[in-house]
Short mmCIF file of N, CA and C and ligand atoms in Angstrom, two decimals:
data_model
loop_
_atom_site.label_atom_id
_atom_site.label_comp_id
_atom_site.label_asym_id
_atom_site.label_seq_id
_atom_site.Cartn_x
_atom_site.Cartn_y
_atom_site.Cartn_z
N UNK A 1 254.30 45.56 135.62
CA UNK A 1 256.14 45.20 135.55
C UNK A 1 255.60 43.72 135.85
N UNK A 2 256.32 43.66 135.73
CA UNK A 2 257.33 41.60 135.63
C UNK A 2 257.20 41.74 137.04
N UNK A 3 257.40 39.73 137.65
CA UNK A 3 257.91 39.58 138.10
C UNK A 3 260.10 39.57 138.61
N UNK A 4 260.67 39.63 138.93
CA UNK A 4 262.03 39.60 138.36
C UNK A 4 262.27 38.27 140.79
N UNK A 5 263.14 37.38 139.61
CA UNK A 5 264.23 36.97 141.07
C UNK A 5 264.96 37.12 141.42
N UNK A 6 265.43 37.36 142.34
CA UNK A 6 266.82 37.21 142.04
C UNK A 6 268.01 36.04 143.37
N UNK A 7 268.99 35.29 142.62
CA UNK A 7 269.33 33.91 143.48
C UNK A 7 270.79 34.60 144.66
N UNK A 8 270.37 33.94 145.05
CA UNK A 8 271.82 33.80 146.24
C UNK A 8 272.91 34.69 145.83
N UNK A 9 273.05 34.41 144.82
CA UNK A 9 274.17 35.09 144.06
C UNK A 9 274.30 35.92 143.93
N UNK A 10 272.67 36.77 143.48
CA UNK A 10 272.98 38.06 143.08
C UNK A 10 272.41 37.96 142.15
N UNK A 11 272.21 36.95 141.06
CA UNK A 11 271.81 36.62 139.92
C UNK A 11 270.28 37.25 139.71
N UNK A 12 269.76 38.71 138.76
CA UNK A 12 268.58 38.23 138.52
C UNK A 12 267.53 37.88 137.41
N UNK A 13 266.84 37.28 137.48
CA UNK A 13 265.84 36.18 136.26
C UNK A 13 264.90 36.72 135.76
N UNK A 14 264.57 37.19 134.93
CA UNK A 14 263.35 38.21 134.25
C UNK A 14 263.30 37.60 132.58
N UNK A 15 262.16 36.55 132.81
CA UNK A 15 261.59 36.49 131.30
C UNK A 15 261.96 37.37 130.06
N UNK A 16 262.59 36.97 128.87
CA UNK A 16 263.32 37.91 127.89
C UNK A 16 261.84 37.89 127.33
N UNK A 17 261.15 37.13 127.21
CA UNK A 17 259.71 38.09 126.52
C UNK A 17 259.30 39.47 127.27
N UNK A 18 259.85 39.65 128.73
CA UNK A 18 258.98 41.26 128.86
C UNK A 18 259.98 42.18 128.25
N UNK A 19 261.36 41.98 128.06
CA UNK A 19 261.72 42.81 126.94
C UNK A 19 262.50 43.38 128.47
N UNK A 20 264.23 43.67 127.94
CA UNK A 20 264.54 44.41 128.92
C UNK A 20 264.94 45.16 128.30
N UNK A 21 265.16 46.85 128.68
CA UNK A 21 265.67 47.58 128.21
C UNK A 21 266.82 48.59 129.28
N UNK A 22 266.31 49.07 129.98
CA UNK A 22 266.59 49.44 131.55
C UNK A 22 266.29 48.35 132.60
N UNK A 23 267.68 49.06 133.40
CA UNK A 23 267.85 48.27 134.87
C UNK A 23 267.42 48.67 136.22
N UNK A 24 266.52 47.55 136.59
CA UNK A 24 264.87 47.25 137.43
C UNK A 24 265.63 47.83 138.86
N UNK A 25 266.93 47.36 138.68
CA UNK A 25 267.27 47.81 139.89
C UNK A 25 267.77 49.27 140.45
N UNK A 26 268.34 49.56 139.44
CA UNK A 26 268.42 50.76 139.31
C UNK A 26 268.46 51.97 137.99
N UNK A 27 268.09 51.98 137.86
CA UNK A 27 266.91 53.37 136.55
C UNK A 27 267.75 52.99 135.71
N UNK A 28 269.36 52.54 135.46
CA UNK A 28 270.15 52.68 134.27
C UNK A 28 269.80 52.43 132.69
N UNK A 29 269.50 53.20 131.83
CA UNK A 29 269.24 53.05 130.37
C UNK A 29 269.76 52.95 129.20
N UNK A 30 271.31 51.87 129.73
CA UNK A 30 272.04 53.12 128.16
C UNK A 30 272.26 51.16 128.05
N UNK A 31 272.19 50.26 128.25
CA UNK A 31 272.22 49.10 128.14
C UNK A 31 273.19 48.33 129.21
N UNK A 32 273.57 47.24 128.09
CA UNK A 32 274.80 45.87 129.66
C UNK A 32 275.50 45.49 128.72
N UNK A 33 276.39 44.97 129.88
CA UNK A 33 278.00 43.97 129.62
C UNK A 33 277.54 42.87 129.88
N UNK A 34 278.08 41.81 128.68
CA UNK A 34 277.56 40.79 128.88
C UNK A 34 279.27 40.10 129.10
N UNK A 35 278.74 38.61 130.15
CA UNK A 35 279.77 38.06 130.88
C UNK A 35 278.92 35.96 130.60
N UNK A 36 279.47 35.72 130.89
CA UNK A 36 279.23 34.18 130.22
C UNK A 36 279.46 33.40 131.37
N UNK A 37 278.55 32.82 132.14
CA UNK A 37 278.93 31.90 133.57
C UNK A 37 278.59 30.32 133.12
N UNK A 38 279.76 30.02 133.22
CA UNK A 38 280.39 28.69 132.92
C UNK A 38 280.48 28.23 134.72
N UNK A 39 280.03 28.42 135.21
CA UNK A 39 279.64 27.84 137.23
C UNK A 39 278.04 26.43 136.52
N UNK A 40 277.99 27.09 135.73
CA UNK A 40 275.96 25.67 135.60
C UNK A 40 276.48 24.41 134.74
N UNK A 41 277.30 24.32 134.15
CA UNK A 41 277.55 23.38 133.11
C UNK A 41 277.94 23.77 131.54
N UNK A 42 276.44 24.07 131.72
CA UNK A 42 276.13 24.37 130.62
C UNK A 42 276.52 26.33 129.85
N UNK A 43 277.56 26.79 128.61
CA UNK A 43 277.52 28.53 129.31
C UNK A 43 276.69 29.09 128.63
N UNK A 44 276.31 29.95 129.43
CA UNK A 44 274.91 31.18 129.34
C UNK A 44 275.70 32.10 130.01
N UNK A 45 274.68 32.70 128.90
CA UNK A 45 275.09 34.63 128.94
C UNK A 45 274.59 35.24 129.74
N UNK A 46 275.34 36.36 130.50
CA UNK A 46 275.05 36.70 131.61
C UNK A 46 274.64 38.43 131.33
N UNK A 47 273.87 39.11 131.49
CA UNK A 47 274.15 40.46 131.07
C UNK A 47 273.95 41.71 132.76
N UNK A 48 275.11 42.22 132.30
CA UNK A 48 275.52 42.50 134.12
C UNK A 48 275.53 44.41 133.82
N UNK A 49 274.70 45.86 134.24
CA UNK A 49 274.22 46.79 134.05
C UNK A 49 275.64 47.33 135.21
N UNK A 50 276.14 48.60 133.64
CA UNK A 50 277.31 48.56 134.29
C UNK A 50 277.40 50.05 135.47
N UNK A 51 276.20 49.98 135.74
CA UNK A 51 275.97 50.92 136.69
C UNK A 51 276.23 50.23 138.22
N UNK A 52 275.53 49.74 138.45
CA UNK A 52 275.22 49.16 139.86
C UNK A 52 275.49 47.89 140.38
N UNK A 53 275.59 46.92 138.61
CA UNK A 53 276.31 46.18 138.80
C UNK A 53 275.14 44.55 139.27
N UNK A 54 274.23 44.79 138.72
CA UNK A 54 272.89 43.47 139.04
C UNK A 54 273.21 42.42 137.58
N UNK A 55 273.43 41.67 138.26
CA UNK A 55 272.83 40.30 137.01
C UNK A 55 271.73 40.29 136.52
N UNK A 56 271.97 39.92 135.49
CA UNK A 56 270.84 39.68 134.70
C UNK A 56 270.59 37.96 134.17
N UNK A 57 270.14 36.78 134.33
CA UNK A 57 270.07 35.65 133.94
C UNK A 57 269.04 35.12 132.98
N UNK A 58 269.11 35.26 131.74
CA UNK A 58 267.94 35.27 130.50
C UNK A 58 267.60 33.92 130.40
N UNK A 59 268.75 33.15 131.09
CA UNK A 59 268.53 31.28 130.46
C UNK A 59 268.89 31.28 128.95
N UNK A 60 269.48 31.64 128.37
CA UNK A 60 270.16 32.31 127.12
C UNK A 60 271.26 31.26 127.53
N UNK A 61 271.71 30.40 126.50
CA UNK A 61 272.63 29.40 126.38
C UNK A 61 273.53 30.05 124.98
N UNK A 62 275.66 29.78 125.67
CA UNK A 62 275.91 29.68 124.35
C UNK A 62 276.76 29.25 124.28
N UNK A 63 276.83 28.41 122.48
CA UNK A 63 277.88 27.58 123.01
C UNK A 63 279.92 27.94 122.46
N UNK A 64 281.05 28.23 123.60
CA UNK A 64 282.04 28.61 122.85
C UNK A 64 283.21 27.43 122.77
ZN1 ZN B 1 271.71 48.72 137.34
#
């Protein structure tokens, strides 16, 4: 299993190349909610597990 890093705000960082189909925290398998984090300056897509709320920061910038 790939290394998972969890920051102070609970965001989990995981390399995109490792794939992300299942929540590593609770095992939920049916996909993720999407939100956008603008707190770091550049808007970034964050995936959120709909079951346990774990956040996944995929280093995935977006223009809004
Ligand atoms: Zn979960």
